[in-house]
mmCIF file with all atom_site columns, C-alpha atoms in Angstrom:
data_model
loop_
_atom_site.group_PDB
_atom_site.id
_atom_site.type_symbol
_atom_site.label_atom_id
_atom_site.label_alt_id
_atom_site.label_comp_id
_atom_site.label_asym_id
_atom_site.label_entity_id
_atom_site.label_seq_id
_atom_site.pdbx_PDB_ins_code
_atom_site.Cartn_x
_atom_site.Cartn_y
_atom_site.Cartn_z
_atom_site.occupancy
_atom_site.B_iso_or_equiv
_atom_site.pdbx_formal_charge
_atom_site.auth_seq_id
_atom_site.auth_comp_id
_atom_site.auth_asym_id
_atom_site.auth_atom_id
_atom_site.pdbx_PDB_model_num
ATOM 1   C CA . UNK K 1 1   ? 25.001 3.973   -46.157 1.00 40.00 ? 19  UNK K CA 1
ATOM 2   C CA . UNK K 1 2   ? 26.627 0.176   -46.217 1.00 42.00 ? 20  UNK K CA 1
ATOM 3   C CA . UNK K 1 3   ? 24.665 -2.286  -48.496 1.00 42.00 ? 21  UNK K CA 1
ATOM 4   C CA . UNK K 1 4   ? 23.079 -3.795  -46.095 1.00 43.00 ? 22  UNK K CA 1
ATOM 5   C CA . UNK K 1 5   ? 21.137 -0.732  -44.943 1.00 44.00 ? 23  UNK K CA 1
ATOM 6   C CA . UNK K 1 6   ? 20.286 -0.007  -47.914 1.00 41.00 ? 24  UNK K CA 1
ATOM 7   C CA . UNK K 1 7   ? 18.672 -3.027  -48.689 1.00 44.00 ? 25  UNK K CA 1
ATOM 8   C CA . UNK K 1 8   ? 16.763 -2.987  -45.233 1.00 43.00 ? 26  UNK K CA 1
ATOM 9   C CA . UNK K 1 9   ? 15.526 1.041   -46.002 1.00 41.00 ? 27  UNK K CA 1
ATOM 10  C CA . UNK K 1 10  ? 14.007 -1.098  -49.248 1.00 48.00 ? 28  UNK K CA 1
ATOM 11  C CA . UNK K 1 11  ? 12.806 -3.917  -48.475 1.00 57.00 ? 29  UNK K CA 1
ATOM 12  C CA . UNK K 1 12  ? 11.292 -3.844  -44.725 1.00 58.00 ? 30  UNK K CA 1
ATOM 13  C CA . UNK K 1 13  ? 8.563  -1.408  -43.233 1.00 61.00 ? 31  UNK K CA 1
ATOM 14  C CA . UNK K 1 14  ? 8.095  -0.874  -39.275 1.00 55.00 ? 32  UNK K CA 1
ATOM 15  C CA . UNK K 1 15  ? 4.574  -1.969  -39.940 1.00 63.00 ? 33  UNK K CA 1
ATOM 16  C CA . UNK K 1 16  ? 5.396  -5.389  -41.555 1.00 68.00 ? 34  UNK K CA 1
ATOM 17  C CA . UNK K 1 17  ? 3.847  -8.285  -39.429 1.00 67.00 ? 35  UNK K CA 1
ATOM 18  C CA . UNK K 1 18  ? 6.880  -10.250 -39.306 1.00 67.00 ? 36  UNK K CA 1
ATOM 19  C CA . UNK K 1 19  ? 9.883  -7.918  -38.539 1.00 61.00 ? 37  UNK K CA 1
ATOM 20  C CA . UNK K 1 20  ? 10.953 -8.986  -35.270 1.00 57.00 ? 38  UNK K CA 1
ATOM 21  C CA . UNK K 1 21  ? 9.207  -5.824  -33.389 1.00 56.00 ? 39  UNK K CA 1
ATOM 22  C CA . UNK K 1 22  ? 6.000  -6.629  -34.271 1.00 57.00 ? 40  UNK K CA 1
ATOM 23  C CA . UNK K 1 23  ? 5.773  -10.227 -33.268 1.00 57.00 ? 41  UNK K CA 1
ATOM 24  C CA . UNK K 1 24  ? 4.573  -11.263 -29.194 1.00 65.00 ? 42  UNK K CA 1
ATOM 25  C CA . UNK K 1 25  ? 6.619  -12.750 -27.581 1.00 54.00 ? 43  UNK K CA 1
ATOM 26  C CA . UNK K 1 26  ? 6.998  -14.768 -24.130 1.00 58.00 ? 44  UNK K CA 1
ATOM 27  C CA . UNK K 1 27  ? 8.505  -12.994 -20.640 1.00 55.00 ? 45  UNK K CA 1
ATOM 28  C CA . UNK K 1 28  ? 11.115 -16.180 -21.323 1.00 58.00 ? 46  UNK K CA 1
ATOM 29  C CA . UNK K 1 29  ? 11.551 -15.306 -24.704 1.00 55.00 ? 47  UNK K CA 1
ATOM 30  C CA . UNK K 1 30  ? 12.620 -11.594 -24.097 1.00 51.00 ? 48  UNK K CA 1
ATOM 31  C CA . UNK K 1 31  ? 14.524 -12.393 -20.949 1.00 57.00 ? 49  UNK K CA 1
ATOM 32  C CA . UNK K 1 32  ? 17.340 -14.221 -22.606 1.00 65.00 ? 50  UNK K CA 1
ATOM 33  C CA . UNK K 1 33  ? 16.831 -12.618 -26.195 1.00 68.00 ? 51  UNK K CA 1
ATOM 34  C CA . UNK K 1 34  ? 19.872 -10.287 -26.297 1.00 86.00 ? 52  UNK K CA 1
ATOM 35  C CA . UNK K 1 35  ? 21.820 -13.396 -24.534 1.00 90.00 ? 53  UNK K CA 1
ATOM 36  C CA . UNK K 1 36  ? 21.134 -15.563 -27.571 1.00 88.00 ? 54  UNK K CA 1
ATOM 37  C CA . UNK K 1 37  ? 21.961 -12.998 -30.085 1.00 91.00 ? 55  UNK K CA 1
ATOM 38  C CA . UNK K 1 38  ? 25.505 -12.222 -28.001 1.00 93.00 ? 56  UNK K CA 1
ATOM 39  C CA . UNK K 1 39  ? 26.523 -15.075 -27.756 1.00 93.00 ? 57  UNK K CA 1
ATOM 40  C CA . UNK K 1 40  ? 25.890 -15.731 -31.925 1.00 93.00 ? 58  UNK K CA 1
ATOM 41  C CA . UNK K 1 41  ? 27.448 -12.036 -32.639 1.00 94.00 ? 59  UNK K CA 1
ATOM 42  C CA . UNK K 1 42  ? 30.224 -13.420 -30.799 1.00 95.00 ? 60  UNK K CA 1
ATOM 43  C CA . UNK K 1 43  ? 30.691 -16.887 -31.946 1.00 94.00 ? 61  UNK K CA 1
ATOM 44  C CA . UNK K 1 44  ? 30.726 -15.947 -35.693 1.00 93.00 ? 62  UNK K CA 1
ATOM 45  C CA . UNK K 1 45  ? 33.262 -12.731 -35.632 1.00 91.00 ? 63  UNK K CA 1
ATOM 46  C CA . UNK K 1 46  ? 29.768 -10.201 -35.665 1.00 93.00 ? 64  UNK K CA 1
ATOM 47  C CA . UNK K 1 47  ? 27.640 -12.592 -38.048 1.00 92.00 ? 65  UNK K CA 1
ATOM 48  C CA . UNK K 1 48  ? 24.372 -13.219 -36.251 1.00 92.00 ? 66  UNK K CA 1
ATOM 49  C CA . UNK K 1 49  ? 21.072 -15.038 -38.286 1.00 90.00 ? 67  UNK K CA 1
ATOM 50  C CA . UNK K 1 50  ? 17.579 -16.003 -37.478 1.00 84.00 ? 68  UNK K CA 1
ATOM 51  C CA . UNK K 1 51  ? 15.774 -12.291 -37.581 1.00 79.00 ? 69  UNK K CA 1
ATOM 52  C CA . UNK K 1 52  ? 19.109 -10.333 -37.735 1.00 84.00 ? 70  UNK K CA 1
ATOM 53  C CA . UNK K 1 53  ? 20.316 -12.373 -40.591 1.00 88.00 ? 71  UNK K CA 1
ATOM 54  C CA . UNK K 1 54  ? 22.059 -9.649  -43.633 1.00 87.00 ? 72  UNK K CA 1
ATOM 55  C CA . UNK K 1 55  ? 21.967 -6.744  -40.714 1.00 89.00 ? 73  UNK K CA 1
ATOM 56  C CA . UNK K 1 56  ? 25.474 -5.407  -39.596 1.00 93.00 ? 74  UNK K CA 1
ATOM 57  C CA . UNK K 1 57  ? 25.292 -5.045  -35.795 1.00 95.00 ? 75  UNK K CA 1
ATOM 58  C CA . UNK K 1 58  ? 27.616 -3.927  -33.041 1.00 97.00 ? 76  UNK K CA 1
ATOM 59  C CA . UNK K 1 59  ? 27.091 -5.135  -29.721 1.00 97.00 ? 77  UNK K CA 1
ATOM 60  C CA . UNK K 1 60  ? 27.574 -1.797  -27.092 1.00 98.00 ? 78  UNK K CA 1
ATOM 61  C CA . UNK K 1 61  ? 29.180 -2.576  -23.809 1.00 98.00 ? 79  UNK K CA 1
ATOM 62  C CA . UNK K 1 62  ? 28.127 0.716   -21.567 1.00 98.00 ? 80  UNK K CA 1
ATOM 63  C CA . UNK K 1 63  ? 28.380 0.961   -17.663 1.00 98.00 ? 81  UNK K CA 1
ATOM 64  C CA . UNK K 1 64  ? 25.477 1.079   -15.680 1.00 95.00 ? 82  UNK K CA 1
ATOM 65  C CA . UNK K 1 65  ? 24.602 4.568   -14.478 1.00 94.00 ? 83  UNK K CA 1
ATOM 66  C CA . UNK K 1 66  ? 22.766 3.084   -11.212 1.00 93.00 ? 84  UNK K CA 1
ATOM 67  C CA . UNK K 1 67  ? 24.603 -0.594  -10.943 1.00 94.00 ? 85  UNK K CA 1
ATOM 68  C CA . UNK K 1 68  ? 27.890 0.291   -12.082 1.00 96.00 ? 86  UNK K CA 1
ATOM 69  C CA . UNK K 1 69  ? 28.080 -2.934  -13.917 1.00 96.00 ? 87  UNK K CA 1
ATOM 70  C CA . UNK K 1 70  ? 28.782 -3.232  -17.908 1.00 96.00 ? 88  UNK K CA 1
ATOM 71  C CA . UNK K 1 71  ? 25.416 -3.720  -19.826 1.00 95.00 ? 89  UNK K CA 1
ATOM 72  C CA . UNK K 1 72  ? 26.218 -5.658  -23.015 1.00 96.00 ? 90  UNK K CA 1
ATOM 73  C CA . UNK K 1 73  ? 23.271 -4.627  -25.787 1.00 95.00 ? 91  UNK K CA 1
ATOM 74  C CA . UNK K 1 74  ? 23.168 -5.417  -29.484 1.00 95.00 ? 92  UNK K CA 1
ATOM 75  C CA . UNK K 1 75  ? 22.361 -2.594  -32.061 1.00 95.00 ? 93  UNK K CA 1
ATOM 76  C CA . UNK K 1 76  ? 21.951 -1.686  -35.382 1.00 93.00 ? 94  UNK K CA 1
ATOM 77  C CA . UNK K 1 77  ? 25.104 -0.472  -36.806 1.00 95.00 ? 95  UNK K CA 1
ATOM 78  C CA . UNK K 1 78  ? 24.506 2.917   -38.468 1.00 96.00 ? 96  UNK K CA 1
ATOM 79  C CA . UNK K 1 79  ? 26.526 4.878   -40.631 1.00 96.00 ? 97  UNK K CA 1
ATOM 80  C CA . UNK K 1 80  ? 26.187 8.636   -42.037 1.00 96.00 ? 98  UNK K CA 1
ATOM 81  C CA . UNK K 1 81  ? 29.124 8.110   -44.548 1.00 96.00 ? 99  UNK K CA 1
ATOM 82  C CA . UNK K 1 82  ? 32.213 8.010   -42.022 1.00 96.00 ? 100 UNK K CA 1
ATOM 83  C CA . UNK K 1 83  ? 29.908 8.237   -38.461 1.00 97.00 ? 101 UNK K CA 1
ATOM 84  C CA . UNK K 1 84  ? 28.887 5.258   -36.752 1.00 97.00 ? 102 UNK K CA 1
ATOM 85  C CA . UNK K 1 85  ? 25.541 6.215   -34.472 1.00 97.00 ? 103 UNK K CA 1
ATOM 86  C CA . UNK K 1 86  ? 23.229 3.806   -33.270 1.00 97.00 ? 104 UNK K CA 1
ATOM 87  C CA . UNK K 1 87  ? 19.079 4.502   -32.376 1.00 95.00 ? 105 UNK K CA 1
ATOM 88  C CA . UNK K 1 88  ? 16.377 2.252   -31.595 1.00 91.00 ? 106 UNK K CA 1
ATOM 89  C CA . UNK K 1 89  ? 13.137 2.389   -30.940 1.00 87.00 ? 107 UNK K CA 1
ATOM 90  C CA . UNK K 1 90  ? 11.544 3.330   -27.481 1.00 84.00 ? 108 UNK K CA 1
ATOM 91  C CA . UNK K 1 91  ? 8.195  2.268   -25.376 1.00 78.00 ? 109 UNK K CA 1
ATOM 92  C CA . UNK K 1 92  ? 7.211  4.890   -23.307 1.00 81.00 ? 110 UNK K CA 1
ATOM 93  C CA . UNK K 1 93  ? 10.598 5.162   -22.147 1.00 88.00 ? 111 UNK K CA 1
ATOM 94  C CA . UNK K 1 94  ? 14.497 5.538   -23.004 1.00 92.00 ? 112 UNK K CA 1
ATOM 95  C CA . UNK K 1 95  ? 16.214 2.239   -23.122 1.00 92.00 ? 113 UNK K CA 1
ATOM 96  C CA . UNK K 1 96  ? 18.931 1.597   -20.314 1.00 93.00 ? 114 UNK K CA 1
ATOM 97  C CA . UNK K 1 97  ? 21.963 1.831   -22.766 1.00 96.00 ? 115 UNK K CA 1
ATOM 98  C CA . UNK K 1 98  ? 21.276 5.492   -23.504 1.00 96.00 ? 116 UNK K CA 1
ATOM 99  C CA . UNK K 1 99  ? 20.642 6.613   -19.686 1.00 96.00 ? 117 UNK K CA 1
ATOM 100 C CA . UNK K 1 100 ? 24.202 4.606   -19.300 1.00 97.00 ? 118 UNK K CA 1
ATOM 101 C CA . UNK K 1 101 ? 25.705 6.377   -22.146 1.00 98.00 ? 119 UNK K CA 1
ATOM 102 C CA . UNK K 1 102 ? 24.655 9.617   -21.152 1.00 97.00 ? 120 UNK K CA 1
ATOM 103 C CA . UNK K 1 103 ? 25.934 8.911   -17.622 1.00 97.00 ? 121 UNK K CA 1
ATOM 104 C CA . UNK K 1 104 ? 29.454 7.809   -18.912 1.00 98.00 ? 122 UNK K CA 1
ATOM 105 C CA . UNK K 1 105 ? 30.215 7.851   -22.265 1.00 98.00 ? 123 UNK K CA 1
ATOM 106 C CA . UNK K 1 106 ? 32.789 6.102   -22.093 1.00 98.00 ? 124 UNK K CA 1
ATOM 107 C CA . UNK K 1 107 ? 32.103 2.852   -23.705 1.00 98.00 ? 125 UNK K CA 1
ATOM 108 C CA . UNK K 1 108 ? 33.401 -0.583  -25.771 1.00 98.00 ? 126 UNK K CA 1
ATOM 109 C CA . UNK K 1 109 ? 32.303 -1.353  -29.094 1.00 98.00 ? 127 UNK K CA 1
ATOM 110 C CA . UNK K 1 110 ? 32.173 -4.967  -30.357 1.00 97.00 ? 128 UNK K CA 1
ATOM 111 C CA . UNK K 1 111 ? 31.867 -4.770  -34.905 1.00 97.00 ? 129 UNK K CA 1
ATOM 112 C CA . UNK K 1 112 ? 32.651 -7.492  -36.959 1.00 92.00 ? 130 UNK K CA 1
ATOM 113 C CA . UNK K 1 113 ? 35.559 -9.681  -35.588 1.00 89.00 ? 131 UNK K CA 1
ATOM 114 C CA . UNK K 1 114 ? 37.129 -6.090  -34.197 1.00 95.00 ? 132 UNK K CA 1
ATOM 115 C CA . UNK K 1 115 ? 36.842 -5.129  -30.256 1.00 96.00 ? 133 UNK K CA 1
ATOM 116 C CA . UNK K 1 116 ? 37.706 -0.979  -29.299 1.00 98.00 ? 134 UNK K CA 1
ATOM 117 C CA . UNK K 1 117 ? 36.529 2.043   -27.045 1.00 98.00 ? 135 UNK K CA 1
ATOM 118 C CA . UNK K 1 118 ? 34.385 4.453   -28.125 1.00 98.00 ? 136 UNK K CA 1
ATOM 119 C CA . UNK K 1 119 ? 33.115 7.987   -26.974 1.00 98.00 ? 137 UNK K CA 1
ATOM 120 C CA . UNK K 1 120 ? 29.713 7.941   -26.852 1.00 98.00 ? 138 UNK K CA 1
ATOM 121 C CA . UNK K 1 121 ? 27.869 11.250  -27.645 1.00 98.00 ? 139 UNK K CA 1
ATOM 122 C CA . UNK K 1 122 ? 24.188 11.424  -26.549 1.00 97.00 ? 140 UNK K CA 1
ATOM 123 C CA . UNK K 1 123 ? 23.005 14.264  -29.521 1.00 97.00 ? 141 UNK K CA 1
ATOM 124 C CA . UNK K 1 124 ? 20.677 17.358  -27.748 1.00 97.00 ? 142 UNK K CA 1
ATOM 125 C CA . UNK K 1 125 ? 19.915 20.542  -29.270 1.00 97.00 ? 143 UNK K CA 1
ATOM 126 C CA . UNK K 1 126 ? 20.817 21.784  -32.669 1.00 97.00 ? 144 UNK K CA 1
ATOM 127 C CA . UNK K 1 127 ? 23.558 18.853  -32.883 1.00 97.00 ? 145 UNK K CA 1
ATOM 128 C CA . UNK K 1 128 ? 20.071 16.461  -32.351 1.00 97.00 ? 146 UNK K CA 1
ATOM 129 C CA . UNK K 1 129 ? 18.018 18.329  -34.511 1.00 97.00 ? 147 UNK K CA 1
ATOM 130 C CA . UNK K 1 130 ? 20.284 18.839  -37.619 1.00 97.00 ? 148 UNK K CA 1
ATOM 131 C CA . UNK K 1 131 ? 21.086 15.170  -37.384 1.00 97.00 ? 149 UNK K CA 1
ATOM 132 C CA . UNK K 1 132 ? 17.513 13.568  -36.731 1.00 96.00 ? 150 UNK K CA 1
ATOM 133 C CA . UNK K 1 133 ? 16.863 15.110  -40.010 1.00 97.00 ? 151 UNK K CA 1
ATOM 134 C CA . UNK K 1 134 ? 18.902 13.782  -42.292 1.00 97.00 ? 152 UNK K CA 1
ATOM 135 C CA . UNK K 1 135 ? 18.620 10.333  -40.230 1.00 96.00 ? 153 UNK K CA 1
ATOM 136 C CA . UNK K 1 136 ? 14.811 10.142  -40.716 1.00 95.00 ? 154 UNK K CA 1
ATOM 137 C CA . UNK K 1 137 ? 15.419 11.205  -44.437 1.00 96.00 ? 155 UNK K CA 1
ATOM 138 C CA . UNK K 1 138 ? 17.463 8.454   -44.788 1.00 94.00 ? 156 UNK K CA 1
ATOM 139 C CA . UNK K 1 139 ? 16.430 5.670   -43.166 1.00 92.00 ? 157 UNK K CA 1
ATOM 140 C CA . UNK K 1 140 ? 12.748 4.980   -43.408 1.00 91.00 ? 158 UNK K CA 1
ATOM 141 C CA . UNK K 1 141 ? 12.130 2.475   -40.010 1.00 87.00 ? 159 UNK K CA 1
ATOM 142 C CA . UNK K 1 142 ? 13.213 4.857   -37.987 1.00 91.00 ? 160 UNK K CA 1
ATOM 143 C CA . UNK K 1 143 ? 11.328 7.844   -39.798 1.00 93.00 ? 161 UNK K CA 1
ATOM 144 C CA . UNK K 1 144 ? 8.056  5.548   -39.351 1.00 91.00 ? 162 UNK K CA 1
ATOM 145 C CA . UNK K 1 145 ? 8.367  4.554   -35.861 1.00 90.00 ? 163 UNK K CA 1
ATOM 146 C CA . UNK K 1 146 ? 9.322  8.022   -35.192 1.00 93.00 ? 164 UNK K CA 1
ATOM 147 C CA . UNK K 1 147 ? 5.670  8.995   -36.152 1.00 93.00 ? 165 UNK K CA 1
ATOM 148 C CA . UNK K 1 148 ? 4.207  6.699   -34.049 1.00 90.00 ? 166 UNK K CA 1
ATOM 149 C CA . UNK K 1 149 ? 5.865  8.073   -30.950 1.00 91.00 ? 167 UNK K CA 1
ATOM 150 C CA . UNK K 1 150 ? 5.824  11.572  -29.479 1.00 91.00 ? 168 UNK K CA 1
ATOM 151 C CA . UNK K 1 151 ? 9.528  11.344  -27.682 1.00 92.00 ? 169 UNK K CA 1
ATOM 152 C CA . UNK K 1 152 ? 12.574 12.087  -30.238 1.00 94.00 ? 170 UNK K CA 1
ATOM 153 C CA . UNK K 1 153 ? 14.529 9.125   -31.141 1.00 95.00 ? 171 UNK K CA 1
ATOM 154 C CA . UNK K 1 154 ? 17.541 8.385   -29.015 1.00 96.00 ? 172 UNK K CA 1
ATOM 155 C CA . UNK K 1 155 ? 20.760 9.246   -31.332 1.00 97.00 ? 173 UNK K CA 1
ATOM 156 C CA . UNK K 1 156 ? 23.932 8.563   -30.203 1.00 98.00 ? 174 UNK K CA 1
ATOM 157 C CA . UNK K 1 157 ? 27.244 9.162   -32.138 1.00 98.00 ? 175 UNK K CA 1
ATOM 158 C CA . UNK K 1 158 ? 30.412 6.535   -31.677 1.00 98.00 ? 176 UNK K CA 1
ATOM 159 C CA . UNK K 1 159 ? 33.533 7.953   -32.143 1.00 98.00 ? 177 UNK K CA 1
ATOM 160 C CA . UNK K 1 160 ? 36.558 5.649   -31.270 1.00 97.00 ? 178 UNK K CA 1
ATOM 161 C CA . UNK K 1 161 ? 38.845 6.328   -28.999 1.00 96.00 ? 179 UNK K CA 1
ATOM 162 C CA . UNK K 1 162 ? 42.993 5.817   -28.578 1.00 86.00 ? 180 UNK K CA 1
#
């Protein structure tokens, strides 16, 4: 786990008032939010601040599996020593990136100031399982919201590609 993770896993807690998730926000305000936070992550070679500020993220660039069109969506970079994966957390439903990975896997990563493709592997089974418990062991905002919900945690693994 990178520094940076590890001081999140310390110092924030799903249920804190002001981590970004647990604020209300405007239909204006979320419309353009991952805009704003693009357009940072891409001014500043990956460096976004405001509620991001100290996080390492990676902005994932999947194809639509209905549209067709690239989806641009900024993440969480997670590591599990060598393996990048991303997660987030879910409302009722699966978030549009990981119904687009799932449907092509093929996708584009964007980390730091570096730009490459990536396979993207949507974990199922005992791959899932195995994983999602060392992940929850390890990283304590995604083991509480995880107990909120009744779905299992989208995990996907990003390996890059030639």
């Amino acid at each position: 786990m990178d520094n940076n993770a590890a001081d999140a896993k310390e110092t924030i807690s799903y249920d804190d008032p002001d981590a970004p998730w647990n604020r209300e926000y405007s239909a204006d305000e979320m419309a353009g939010w991952n805009d704003g936070v693009i357009a940072e992550f891409r001014g500043n070679d990956g460096q976004v601040g405001g509620d991001y500020a100290g996080a390492t993220l990676l902005l994932l660039t999947t194809t639509g599996a209905k549209s067709g069109k690239p989806h641009v969506v900024p993440l969480g970079a997670l590591y599990r020593g060598d393996t990048l994966y991303v997660s987030s957390f879910i409302e009722g439903k699966y978030p549009a990136w990981y119904h687009n990975a799932k449907a092509d896997p093929q996708v584009r990563i964007e980390l730091g100031g570096e730009k490459f493709a990536a396979n993207a592997e949507v974990l199922t089974g005992e791959r899932y399982d195995e994983f999602a418990t060392w992940a929850l062991a390890e990283n304590s905002l995604l083991a509480e919201y995880q107990a909120k919900v009744d779905k299992p945690l989208p995990l996907v693994v990003l390996t890059r590609t030639p």
